[in-house]
Short mmCIF file of C-alpha atoms and ligand atoms in Angstrom, two decimals:
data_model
loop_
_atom_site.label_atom_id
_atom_site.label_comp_id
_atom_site.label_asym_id
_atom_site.label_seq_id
_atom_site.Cartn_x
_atom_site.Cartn_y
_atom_site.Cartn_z
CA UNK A 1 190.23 53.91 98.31
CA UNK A 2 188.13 51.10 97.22
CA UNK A 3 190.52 48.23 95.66
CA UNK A 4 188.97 45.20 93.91
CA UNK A 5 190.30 41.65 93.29
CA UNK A 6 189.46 39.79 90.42
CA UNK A 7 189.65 36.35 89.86
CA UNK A 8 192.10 35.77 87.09
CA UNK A 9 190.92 34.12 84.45
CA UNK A 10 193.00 33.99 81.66
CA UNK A 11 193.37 29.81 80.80
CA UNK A 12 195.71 28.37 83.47
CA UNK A 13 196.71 30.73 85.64
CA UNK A 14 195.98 30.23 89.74
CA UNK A 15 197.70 32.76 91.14
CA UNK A 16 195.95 36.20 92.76
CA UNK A 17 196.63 39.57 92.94
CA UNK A 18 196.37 40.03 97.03
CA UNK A 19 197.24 37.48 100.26
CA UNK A 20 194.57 37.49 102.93
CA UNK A 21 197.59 39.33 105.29
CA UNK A 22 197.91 42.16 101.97
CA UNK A 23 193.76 42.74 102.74
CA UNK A 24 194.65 43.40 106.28
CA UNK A 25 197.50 45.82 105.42
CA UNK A 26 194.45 47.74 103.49
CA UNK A 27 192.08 47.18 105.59
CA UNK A 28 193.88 48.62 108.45
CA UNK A 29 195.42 51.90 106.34
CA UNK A 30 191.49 52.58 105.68
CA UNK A 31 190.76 50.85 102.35
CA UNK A 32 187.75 49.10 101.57
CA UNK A 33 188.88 46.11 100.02
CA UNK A 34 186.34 43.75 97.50
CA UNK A 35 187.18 40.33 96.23
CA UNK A 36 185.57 38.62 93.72
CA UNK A 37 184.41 34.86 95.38
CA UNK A 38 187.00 32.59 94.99
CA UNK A 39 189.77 34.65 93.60
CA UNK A 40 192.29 32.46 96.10
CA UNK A 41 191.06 29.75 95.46
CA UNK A 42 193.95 28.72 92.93
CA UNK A 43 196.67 29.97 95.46
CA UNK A 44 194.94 28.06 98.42
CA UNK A 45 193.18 31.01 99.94
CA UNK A 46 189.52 30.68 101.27
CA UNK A 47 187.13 33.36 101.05
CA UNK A 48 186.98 33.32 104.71
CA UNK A 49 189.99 33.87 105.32
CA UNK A 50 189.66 37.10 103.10
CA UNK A 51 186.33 38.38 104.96
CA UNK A 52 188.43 37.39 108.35
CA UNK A 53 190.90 40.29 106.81
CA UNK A 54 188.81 42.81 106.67
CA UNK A 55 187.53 42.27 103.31
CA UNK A 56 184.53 41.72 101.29
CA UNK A 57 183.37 40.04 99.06
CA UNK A 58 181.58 40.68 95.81
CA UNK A 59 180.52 39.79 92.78
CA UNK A 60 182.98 40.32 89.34
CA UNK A 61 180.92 43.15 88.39
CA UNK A 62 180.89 44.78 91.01
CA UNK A 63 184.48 44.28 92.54
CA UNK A 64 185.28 45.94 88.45
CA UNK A 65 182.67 48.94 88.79
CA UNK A 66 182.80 50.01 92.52
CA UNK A 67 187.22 49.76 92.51
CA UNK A 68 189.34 52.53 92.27
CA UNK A 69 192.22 50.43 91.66
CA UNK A 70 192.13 46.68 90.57
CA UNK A 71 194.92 44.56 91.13
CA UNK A 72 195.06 41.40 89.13
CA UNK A 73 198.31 39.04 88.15
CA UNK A 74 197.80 38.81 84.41
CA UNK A 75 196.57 41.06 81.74
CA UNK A 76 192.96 41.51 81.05
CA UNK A 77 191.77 39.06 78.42
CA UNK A 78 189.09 40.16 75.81
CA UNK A 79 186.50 39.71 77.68
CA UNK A 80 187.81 41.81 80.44
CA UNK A 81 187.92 44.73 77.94
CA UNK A 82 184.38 45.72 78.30
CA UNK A 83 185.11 46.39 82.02
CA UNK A 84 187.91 48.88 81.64
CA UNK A 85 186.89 52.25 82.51
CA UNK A 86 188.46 55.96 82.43
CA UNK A 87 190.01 57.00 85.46
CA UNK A 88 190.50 53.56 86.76
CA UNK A 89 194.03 52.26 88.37
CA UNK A 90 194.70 48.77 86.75
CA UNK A 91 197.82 47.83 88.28
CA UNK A 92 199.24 43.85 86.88
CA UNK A 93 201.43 42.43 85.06
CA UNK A 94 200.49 44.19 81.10
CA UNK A 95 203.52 42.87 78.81
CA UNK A 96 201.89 45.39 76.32
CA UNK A 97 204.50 45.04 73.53
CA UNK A 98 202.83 41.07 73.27
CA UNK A 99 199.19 42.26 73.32
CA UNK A 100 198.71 45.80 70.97
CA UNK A 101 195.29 45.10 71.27
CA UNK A 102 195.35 45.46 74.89
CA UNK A 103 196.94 48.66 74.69
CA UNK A 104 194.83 49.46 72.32
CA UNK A 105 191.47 49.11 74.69
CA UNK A 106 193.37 50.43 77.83
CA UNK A 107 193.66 53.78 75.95
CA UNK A 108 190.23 54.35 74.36
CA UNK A 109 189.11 53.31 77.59
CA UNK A 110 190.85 55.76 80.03
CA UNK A 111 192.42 53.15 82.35
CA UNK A 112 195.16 54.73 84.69
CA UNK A 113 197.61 50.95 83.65
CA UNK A 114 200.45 50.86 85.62
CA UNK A 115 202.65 47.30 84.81
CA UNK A 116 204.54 45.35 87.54
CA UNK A 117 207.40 44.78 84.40
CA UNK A 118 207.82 48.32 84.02
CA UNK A 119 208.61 49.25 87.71
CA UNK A 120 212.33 49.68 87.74
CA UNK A 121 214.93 50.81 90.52
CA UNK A 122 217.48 53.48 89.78
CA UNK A 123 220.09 50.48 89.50
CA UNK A 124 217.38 49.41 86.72
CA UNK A 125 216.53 46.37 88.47
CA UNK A 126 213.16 45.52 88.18
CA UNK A 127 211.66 44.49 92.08
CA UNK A 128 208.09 43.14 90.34
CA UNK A 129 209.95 40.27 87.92
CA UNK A 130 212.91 39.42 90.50
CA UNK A 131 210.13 37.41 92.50
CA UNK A 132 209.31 35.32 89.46
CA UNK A 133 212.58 34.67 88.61
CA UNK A 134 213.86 33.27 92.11
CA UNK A 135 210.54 31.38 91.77
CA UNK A 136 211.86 29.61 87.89
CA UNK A 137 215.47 29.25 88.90
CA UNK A 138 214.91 27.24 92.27
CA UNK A 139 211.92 25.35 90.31
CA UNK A 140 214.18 24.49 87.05
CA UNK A 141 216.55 22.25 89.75
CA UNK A 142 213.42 20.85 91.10
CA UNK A 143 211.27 20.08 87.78
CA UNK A 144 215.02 19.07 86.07
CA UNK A 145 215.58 16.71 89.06
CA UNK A 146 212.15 15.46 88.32
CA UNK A 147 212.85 14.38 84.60
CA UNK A 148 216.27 12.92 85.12
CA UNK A 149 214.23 9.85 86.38
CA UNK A 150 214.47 7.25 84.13
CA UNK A 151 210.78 6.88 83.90
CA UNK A 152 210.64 10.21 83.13
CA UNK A 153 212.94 9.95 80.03
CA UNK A 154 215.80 10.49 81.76
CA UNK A 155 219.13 9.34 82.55
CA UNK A 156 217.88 7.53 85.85
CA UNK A 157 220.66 9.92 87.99
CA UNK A 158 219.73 11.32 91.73
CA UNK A 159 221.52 14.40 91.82
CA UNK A 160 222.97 14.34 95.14
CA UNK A 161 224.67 11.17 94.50
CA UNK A 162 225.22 8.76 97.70
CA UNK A 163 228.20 7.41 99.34
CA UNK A 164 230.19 5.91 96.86
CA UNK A 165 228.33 6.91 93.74
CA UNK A 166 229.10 10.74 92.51
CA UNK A 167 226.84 13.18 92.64
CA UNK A 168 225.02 14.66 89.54
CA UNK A 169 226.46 17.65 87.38
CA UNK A 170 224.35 20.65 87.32
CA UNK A 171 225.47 23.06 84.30
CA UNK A 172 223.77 26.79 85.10
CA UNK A 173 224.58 29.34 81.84
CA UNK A 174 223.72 32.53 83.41
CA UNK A 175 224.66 34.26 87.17
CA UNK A 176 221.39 36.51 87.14
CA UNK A 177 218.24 36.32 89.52
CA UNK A 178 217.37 32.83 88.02
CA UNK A 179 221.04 31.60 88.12
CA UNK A 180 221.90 32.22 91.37
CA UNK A 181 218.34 30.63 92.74
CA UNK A 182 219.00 27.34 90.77
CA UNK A 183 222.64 27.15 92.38
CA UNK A 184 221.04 27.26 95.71
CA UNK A 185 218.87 24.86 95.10
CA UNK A 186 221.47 22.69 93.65
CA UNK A 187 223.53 23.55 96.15
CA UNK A 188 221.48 22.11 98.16
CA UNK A 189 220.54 19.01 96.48
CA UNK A 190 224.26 18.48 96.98
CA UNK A 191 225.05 18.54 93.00
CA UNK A 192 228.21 19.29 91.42
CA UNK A 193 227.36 22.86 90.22
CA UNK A 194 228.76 24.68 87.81
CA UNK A 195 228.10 28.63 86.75
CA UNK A 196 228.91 30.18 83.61
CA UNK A 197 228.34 34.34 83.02
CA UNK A 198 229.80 36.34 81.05
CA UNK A 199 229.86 38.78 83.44
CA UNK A 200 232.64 38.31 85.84
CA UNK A 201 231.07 40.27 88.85
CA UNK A 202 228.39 37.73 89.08
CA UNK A 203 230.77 35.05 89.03
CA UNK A 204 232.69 36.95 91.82
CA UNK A 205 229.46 37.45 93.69
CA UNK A 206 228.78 33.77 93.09
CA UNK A 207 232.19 33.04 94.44
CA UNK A 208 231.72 34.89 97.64
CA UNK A 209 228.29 33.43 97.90
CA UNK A 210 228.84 29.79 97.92
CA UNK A 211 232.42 29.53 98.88
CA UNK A 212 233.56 26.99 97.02
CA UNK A 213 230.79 24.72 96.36
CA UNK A 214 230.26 25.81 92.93
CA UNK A 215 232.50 25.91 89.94
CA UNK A 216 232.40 29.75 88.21
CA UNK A 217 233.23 29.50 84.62
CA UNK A 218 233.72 32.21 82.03
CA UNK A 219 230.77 31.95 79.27
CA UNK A 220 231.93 31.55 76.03
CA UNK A 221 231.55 29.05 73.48
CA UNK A 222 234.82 26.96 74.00
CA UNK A 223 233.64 26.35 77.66
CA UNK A 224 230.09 25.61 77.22
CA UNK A 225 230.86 23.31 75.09
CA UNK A 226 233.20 21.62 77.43
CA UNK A 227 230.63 21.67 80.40
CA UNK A 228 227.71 20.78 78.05
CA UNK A 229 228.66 17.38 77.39
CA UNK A 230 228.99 16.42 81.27
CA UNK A 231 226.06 18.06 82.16
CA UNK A 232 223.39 15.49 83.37
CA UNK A 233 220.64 19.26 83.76
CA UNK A 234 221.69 22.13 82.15
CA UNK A 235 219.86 24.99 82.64
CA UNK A 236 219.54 27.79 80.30
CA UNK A 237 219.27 31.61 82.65
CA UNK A 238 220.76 34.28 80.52
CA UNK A 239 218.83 37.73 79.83
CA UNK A 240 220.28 39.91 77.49
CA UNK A 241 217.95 43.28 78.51
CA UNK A 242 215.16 44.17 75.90
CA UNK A 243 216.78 41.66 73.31
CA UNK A 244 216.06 38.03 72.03
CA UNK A 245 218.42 35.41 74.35
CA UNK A 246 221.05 34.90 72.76
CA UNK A 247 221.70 31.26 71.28
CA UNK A 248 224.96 29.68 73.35
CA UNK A 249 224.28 25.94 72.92
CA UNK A 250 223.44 25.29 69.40
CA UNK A 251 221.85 22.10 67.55
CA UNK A 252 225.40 20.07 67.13
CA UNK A 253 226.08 20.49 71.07
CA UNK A 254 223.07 19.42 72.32
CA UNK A 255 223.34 16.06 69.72
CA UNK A 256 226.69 15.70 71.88
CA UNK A 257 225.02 15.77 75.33
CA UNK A 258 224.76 12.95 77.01
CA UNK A 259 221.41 10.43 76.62
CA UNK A 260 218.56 11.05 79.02
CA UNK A 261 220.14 14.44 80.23
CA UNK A 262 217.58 16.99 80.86
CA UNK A 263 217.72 20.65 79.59
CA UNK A 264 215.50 23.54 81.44
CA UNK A 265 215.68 26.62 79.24
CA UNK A 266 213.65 28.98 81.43
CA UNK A 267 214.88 31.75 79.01
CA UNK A 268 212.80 29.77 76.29
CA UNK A 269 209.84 33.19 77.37
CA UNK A 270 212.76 35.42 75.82
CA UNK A 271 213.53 32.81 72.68
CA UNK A 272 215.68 30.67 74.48
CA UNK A 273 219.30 30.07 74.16
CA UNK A 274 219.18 26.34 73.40
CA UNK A 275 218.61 26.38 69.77
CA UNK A 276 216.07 22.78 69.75
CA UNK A 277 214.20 24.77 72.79
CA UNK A 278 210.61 25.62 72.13
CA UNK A 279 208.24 26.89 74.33
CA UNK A 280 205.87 24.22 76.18
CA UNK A 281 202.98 24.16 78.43
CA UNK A 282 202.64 22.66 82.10
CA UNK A 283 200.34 20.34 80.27
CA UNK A 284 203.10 18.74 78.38
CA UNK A 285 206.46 20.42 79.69
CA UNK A 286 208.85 17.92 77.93
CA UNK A 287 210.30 16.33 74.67
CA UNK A 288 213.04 15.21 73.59
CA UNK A 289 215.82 15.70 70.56
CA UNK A 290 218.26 12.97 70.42
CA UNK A 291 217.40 11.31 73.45
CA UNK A 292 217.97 14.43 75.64
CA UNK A 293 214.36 15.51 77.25
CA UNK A 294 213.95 19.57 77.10
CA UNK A 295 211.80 21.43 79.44
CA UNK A 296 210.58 24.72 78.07
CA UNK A 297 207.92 25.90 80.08
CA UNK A 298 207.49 29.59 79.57
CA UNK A 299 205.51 29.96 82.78
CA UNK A 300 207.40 28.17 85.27
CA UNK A 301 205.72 30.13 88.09
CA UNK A 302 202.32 28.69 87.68
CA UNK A 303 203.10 25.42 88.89
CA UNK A 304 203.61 26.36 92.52
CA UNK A 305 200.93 29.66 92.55
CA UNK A 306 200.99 29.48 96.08
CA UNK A 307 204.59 30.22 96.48
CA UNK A 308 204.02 32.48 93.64
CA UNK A 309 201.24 34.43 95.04
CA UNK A 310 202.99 34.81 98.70
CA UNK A 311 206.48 35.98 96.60
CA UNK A 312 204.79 38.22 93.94
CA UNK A 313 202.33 40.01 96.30
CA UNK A 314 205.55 40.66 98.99
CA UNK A 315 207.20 42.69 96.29
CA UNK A 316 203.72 44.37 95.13
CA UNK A 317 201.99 45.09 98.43
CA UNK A 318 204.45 48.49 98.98
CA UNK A 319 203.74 49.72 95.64
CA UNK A 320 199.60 48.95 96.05
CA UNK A 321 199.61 50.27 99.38
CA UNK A 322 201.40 53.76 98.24
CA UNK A 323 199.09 54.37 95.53
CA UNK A 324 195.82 53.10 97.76
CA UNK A 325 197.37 56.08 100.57
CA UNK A 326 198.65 58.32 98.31
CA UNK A 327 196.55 58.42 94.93
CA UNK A 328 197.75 57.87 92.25
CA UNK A 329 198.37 60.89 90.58
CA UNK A 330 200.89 61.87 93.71
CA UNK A 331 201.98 57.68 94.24
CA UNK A 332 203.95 58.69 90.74
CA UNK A 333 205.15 62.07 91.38
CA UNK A 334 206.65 61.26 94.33
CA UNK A 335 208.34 57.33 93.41
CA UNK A 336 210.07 57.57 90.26
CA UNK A 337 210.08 53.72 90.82
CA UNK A 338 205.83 53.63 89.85
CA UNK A 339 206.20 56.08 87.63
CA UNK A 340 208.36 54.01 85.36
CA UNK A 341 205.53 51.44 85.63
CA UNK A 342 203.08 53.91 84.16
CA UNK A 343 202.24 51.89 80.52
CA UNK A 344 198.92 54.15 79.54
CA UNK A 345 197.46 56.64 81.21
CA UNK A 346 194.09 58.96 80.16
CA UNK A 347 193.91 57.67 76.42
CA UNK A 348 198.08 57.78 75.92
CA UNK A 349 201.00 55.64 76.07
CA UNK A 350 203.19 57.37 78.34
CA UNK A 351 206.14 54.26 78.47
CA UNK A 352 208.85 55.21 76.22
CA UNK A 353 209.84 51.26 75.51
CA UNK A 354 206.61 50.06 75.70
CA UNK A 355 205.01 53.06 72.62
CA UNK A 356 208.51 51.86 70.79
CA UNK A 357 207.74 48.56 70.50
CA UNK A 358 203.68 49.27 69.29
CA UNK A 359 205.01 51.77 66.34
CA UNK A 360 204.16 54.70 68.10
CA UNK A 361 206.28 57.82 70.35
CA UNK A 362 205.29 57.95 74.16
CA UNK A 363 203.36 60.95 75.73
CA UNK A 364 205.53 62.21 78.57
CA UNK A 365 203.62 61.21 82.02
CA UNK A 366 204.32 65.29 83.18
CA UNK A 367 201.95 65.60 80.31
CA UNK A 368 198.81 63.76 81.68
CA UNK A 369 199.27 63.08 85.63
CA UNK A 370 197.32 65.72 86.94
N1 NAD B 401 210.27 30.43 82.03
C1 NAD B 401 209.82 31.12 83.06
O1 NAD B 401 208.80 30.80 83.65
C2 NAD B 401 210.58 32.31 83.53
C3 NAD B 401 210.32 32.87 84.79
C4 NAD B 401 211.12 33.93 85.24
C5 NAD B 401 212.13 34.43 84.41
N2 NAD B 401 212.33 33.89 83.17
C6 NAD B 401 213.39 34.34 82.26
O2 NAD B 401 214.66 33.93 82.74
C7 NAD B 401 215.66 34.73 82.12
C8 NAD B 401 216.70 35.16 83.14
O3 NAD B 401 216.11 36.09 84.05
P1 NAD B 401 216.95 36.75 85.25
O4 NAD B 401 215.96 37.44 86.10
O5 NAD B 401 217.85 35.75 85.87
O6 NAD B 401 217.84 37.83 84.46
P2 NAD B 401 219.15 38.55 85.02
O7 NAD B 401 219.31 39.77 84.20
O8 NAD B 401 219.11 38.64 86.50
O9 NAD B 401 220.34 37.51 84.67
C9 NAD B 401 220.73 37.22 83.36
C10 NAD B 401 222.21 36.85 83.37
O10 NAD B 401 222.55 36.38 82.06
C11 NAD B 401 223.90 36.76 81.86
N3 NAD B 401 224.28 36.59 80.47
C12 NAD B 401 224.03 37.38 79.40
N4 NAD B 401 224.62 36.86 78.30
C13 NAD B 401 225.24 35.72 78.68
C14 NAD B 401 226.01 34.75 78.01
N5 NAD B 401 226.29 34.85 76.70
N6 NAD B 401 226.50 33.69 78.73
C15 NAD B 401 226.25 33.58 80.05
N7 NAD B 401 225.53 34.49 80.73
C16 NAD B 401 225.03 35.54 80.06
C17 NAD B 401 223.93 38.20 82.37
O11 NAD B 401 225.26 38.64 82.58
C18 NAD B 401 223.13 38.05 83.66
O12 NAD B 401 223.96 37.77 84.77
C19 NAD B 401 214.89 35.88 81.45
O13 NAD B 401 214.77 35.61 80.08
C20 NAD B 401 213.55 35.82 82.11
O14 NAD B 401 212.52 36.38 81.28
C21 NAD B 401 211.56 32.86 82.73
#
């Protein structure tokens, strides 16, 4: 199969849809591999180090009109649109639901779309966002560490402490993907962690995990408003599935919180559950209410893209490498798994959620995978 990588070039965004080492995992299953010049560029890569691979390079056109199957990070942009083309594999991050026009051009185009957010496990999890989110939840101790500085806004406090001076207090609302990868880091910073879910088998897993260097405490709003107001970082990490975060620390709390405390709601992409949170850029991450700086950068990820790249493109080479050997047609009939990541597929929306949340019923994938 012929497989073509873009550059991305939707405003910001460095990361790339292959790793020089996933073009030799093609290369040597008998894929022709094409990469647009400088595609890695944002991630670190060199286009040598591509053609070293076993790839080749090409220009944008013709890395869209020769591939079989283009792998990108984010969703074409409008002036991608033009390039889609029927019987195509286009398989990247889509978020559909955001973008109707999107879906809208993927259909009357043809394109075979298959989205890394729709992949799911059995057990439901989803293997193409967990990557991101271990990526946000070790950042938000990192980029919170950051803006405690005083001449950052913040309170002036090093987390770790030092011998006779306590250490910081690291609140974490939420035991999920991002949780758990911000108590390691803080873990490791040496903080005084604490881990609120409302789930008690994450707290029990957290338990196990980290024997004893972090505090588990039952969410609800009696205790987060207790651990709120000692919080130097507090980190917002709850998911409800499919729904809006819900708001746990409202207005009146966060007036409470202590001056130059920092707040990293990396929820803020689903809402937030901080209700002053709004989204922000990596331009201008921060501001402040009341003298406590908020973070709410709704792409956390693109601030390191080369750990982003190496993390994303682990969890997606598998899944490119069974439809490059496989086809696609057979990738999905035999891996329930890429099946559920099927989003459109020969003119219809075939995702169930996904034609829900654009007004419209979903075309079963029996129906047009031939
Ligand atoms: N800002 C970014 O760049 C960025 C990057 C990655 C992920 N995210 C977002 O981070 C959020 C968390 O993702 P995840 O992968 O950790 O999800 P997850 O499903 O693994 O974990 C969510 C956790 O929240 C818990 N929860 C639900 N309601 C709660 C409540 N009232 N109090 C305490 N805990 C509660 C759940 O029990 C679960 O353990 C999502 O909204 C995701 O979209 C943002």
């Amino acid at each position: 199969m012929i497989v073509g990588v873009p550059r991305e070039i939707k405003l910001g965004e460095q990361r790339v849809a292959l790793t020089p080492a996933g073009a030799r995992s093609l290369a040597e299953a008998g894929h022709r591999v094409l990469i647009e010049p400088g595609a890695g560029a944002g991630s670190g890569f060199t286009d040598d180090e591509y053609t070293a691979a076993g790839a080749a390079l090409d220009a944008v056109d013709r890395v869209w009109a020769d591939a079989a199957m283009v792998l990108k990070v984010k969703e074409p942009v409008a002036e991608e649109y033009a390039r889609l083309r029927a019987g195509q594999v286009l398989f990247t991050y889509l978020h559909l639901a955001a973008v109707p026009e999107l879906a809208r051009a993927l259909a009357r185009a043809g394109t075979i779309a298959i989205a890394y957010e729709t992949v799911e496990r059995a057990d439901r999890s989803l293997p193409l966002l967990t990557p991101m989110s271990e990526v946000a939840g070790r950042l938000a101790v990192q980029e919170g560490a950051y803006y405690l500085g005083k001449a950052r806004g913040g309170r002036g406090i090093l987390l770790s402490g030092v011998p006779g001076v306590p250490r910081g207090n690291v609140v974490i609302i939420g035991a999920g993907t991002v949780g758990i990868s911000a108590a390691k880091s803080a873990v490791g910073l040496e903080a005084d962690v604490s881990l609120l879910d409302v789930n008690l088998d994450r707290l029990r897993a957290a338990d196990d995990l980290f024997r004893g260097r972090v505090v588990t405490i039952a969410s609800n709003s009696y205790n987060i408003a207790q651990v709120a107001v000692r919080a130097d970082l507090l980190i917002g990490a709850v998911l409800i599935a499919g729904a809006r975060a819900p708001l746990l620390v409202p207005r009146s709390l966060v007036e409470r919180m202590k001056p130059g405390s920092v707040i990293v709601d990396v929820a803020v992409d689903q809402g937030g559950s901080i209700e002053t949170i709004r989204p922000t850029t990596l331009l201008e991450p921060v501001y402040q209410v009341g003298g406590v700086v908020h973070y709410g950068v709704a792409n956390m990820p693109a601030l390191v893209p080369r750990t982003s790249t190496f993390a994303l493109t682990n969890a997606t080479l598998p899944y490119v490498l069974a439809l490059a050997n496989r086809g696609v047609a057979a990738a999905v009939r035999q891996d329930p798994e890429l099946a559920r990541g099927a989003n459109v597929w020969a003119g219809k929306l075939v995702h169930p959620a996904v034609a829900a949340a654009l007004g419209e019923t979903a075309t079963p994938l029996d129906a047009v995978v031939r």
